[in-house]
Short mmCIF file of C-alpha atoms in Angstrom, two decimals:
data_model
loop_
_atom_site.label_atom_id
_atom_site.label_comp_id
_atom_site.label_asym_id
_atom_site.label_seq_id
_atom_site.Cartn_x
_atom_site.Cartn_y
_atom_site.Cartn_z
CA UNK A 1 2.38 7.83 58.15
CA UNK A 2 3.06 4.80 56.39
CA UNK A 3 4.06 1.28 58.01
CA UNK A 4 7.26 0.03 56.77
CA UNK A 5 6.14 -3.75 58.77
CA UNK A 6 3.27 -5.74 59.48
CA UNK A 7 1.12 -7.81 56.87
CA UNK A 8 0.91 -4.88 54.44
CA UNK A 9 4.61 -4.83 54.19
CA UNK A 10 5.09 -8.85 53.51
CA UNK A 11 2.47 -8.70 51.25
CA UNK A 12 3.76 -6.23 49.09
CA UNK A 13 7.34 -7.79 48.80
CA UNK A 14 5.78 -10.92 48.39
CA UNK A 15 4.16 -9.70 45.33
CA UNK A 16 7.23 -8.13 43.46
CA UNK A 17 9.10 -11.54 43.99
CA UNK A 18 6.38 -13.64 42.93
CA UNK A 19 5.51 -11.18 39.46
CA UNK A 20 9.55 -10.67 38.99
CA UNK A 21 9.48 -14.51 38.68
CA UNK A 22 6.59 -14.85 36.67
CA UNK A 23 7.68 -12.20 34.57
CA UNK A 24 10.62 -14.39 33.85
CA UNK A 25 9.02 -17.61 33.55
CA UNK A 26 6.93 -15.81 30.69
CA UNK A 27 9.85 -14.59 29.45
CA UNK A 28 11.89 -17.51 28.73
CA UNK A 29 8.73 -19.29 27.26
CA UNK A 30 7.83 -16.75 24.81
CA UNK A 31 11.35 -16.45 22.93
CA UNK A 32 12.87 -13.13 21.53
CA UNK A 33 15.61 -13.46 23.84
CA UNK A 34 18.07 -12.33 22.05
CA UNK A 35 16.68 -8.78 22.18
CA UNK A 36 18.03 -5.98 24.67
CA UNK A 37 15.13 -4.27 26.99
CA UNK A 38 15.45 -0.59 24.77
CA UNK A 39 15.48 -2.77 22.00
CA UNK A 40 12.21 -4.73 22.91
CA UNK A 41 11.02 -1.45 24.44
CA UNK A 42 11.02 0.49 20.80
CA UNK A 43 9.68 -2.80 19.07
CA UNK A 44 6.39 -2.43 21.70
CA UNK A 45 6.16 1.30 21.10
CA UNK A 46 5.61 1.14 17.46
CA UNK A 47 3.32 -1.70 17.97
CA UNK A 48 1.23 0.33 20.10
CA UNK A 49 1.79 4.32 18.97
CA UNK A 50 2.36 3.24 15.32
CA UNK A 51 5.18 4.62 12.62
CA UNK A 52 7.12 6.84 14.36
CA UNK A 53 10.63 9.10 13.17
CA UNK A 54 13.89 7.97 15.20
CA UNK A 55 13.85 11.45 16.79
CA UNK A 56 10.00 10.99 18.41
CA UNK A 57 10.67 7.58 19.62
CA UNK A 58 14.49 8.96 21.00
CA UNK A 59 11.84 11.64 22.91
CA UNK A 60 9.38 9.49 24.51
CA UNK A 61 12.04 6.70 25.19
CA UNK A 62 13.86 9.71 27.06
CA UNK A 63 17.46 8.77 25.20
CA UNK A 64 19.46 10.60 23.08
CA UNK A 65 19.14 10.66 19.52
CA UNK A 66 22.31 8.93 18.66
CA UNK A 67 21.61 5.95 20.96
CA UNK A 68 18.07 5.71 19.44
CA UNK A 69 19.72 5.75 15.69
CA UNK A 70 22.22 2.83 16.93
CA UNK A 71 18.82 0.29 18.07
CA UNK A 72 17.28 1.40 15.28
CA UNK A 73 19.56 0.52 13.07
CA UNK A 74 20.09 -2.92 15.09
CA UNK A 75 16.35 -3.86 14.71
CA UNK A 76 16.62 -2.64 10.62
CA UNK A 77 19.27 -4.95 10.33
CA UNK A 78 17.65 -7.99 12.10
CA UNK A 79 14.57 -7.18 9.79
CA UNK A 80 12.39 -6.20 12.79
CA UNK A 81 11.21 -2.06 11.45
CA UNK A 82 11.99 -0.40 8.10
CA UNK A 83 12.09 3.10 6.81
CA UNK A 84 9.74 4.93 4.34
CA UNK A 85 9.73 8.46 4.13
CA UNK A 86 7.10 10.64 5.82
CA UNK A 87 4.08 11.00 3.41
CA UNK A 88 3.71 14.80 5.06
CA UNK A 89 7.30 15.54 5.29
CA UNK A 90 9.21 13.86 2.68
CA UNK A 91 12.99 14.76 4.35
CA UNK A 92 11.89 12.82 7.58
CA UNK A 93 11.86 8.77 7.96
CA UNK A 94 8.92 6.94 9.64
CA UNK A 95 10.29 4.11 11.05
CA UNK A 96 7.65 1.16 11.71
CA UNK A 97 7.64 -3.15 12.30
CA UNK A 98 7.65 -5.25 9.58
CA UNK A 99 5.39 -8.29 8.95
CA UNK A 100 8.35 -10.76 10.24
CA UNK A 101 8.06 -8.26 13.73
CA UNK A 102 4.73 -8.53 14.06
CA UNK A 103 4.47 -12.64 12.96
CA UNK A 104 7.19 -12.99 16.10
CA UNK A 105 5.62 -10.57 18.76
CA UNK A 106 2.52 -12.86 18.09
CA UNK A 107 4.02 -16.18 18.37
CA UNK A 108 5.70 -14.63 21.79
CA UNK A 109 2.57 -13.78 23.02
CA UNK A 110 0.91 -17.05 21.84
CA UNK A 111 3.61 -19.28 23.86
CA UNK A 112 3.85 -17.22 27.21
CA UNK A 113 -0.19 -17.43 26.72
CA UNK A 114 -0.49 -21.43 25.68
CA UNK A 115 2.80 -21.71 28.24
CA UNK A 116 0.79 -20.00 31.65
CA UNK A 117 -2.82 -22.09 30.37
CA UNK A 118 -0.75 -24.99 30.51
CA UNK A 119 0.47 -24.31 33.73
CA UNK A 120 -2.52 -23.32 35.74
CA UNK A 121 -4.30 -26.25 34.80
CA UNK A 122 -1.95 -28.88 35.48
CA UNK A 123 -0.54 -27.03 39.01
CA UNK A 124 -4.16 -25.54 40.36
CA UNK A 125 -7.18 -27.63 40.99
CA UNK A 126 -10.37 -25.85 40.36
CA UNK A 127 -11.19 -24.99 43.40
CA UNK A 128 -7.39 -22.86 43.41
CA UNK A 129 -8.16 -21.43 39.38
CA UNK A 130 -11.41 -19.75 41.50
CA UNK A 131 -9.08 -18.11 44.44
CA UNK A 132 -6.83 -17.09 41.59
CA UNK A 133 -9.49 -15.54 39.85
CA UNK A 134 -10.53 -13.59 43.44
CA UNK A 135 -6.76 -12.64 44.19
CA UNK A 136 -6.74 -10.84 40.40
CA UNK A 137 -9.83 -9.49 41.04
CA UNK A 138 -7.77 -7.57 44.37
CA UNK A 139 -4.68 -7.66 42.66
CA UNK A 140 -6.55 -5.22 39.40
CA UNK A 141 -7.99 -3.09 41.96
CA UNK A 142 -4.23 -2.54 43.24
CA UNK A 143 -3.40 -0.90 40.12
CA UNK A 144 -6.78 1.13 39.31
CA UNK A 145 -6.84 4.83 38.83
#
């Protein structure tokens, strides 16, 4: 049976507000905001699974192919992925990031990084940085296999 009150309960909603908010606050200092979630969703897909045909990413983005053509097409045009055709199958395009992509998904990832240093060592003694460092400790167990 599981409890739907008690400590557990508060905990656990206590959590998803505070990580929504951080989530934000991460957000808003690592720019790219311009960018819609499917759009910033493909970007991180071909970062991480490589090249990839409109088609496959359409699949494991569970869209249609149509919609996936139209962000695509929105990213090609903002300079983000290109084409070049498939070096096994010549009639398909791989579609992957270009170096401006990846020079801006690092600079993201370098501000939300320098931004959150910044502000655990100005807002948390050391004494606090330690308890954070035991609450992540419980927090990674949370989400082990």
């Amino acid at each position: 049976s599981s409890t739907q009150t008690g400590p557990a309960s508060i905990l656990a909603a206590e959590i998803r507000t505070v990580f929504r908010k951080l989530k934000q606050r991460l957000r808003e200092h690592g720019g790219r905001n311009d960018l819609t979630p499917s759009q910033t969703s493909v970007l991180l897909r071909l970062e991480q699974d490589g090249s990839a045909t409109v088609s496959s990413l359409a699949r494991v983005e569970g869209m249609r192919p149509q919609s996936m053509s139209a962000i695509v097409a929105s990213l090609e045009e903002a300079g983000l992925v290109r084409g070049a055709p498939d070096p096994v199958d010549g009639r398909q395009t791989l579609m992957s990031l270009t170096p401006k992509c990846l020079k801006l998904l690092q600079e993201g990832r370098a501000a939300r990084q320098d931004w959150l240093t910044a502000t655990i060592s100005q807002k948390l003694s050391a004494q606090e940085q330690e308890k954070l460092q035991a609450a992540l400790e419980l927090l990674t167990r949370l989400v082990e296999d």
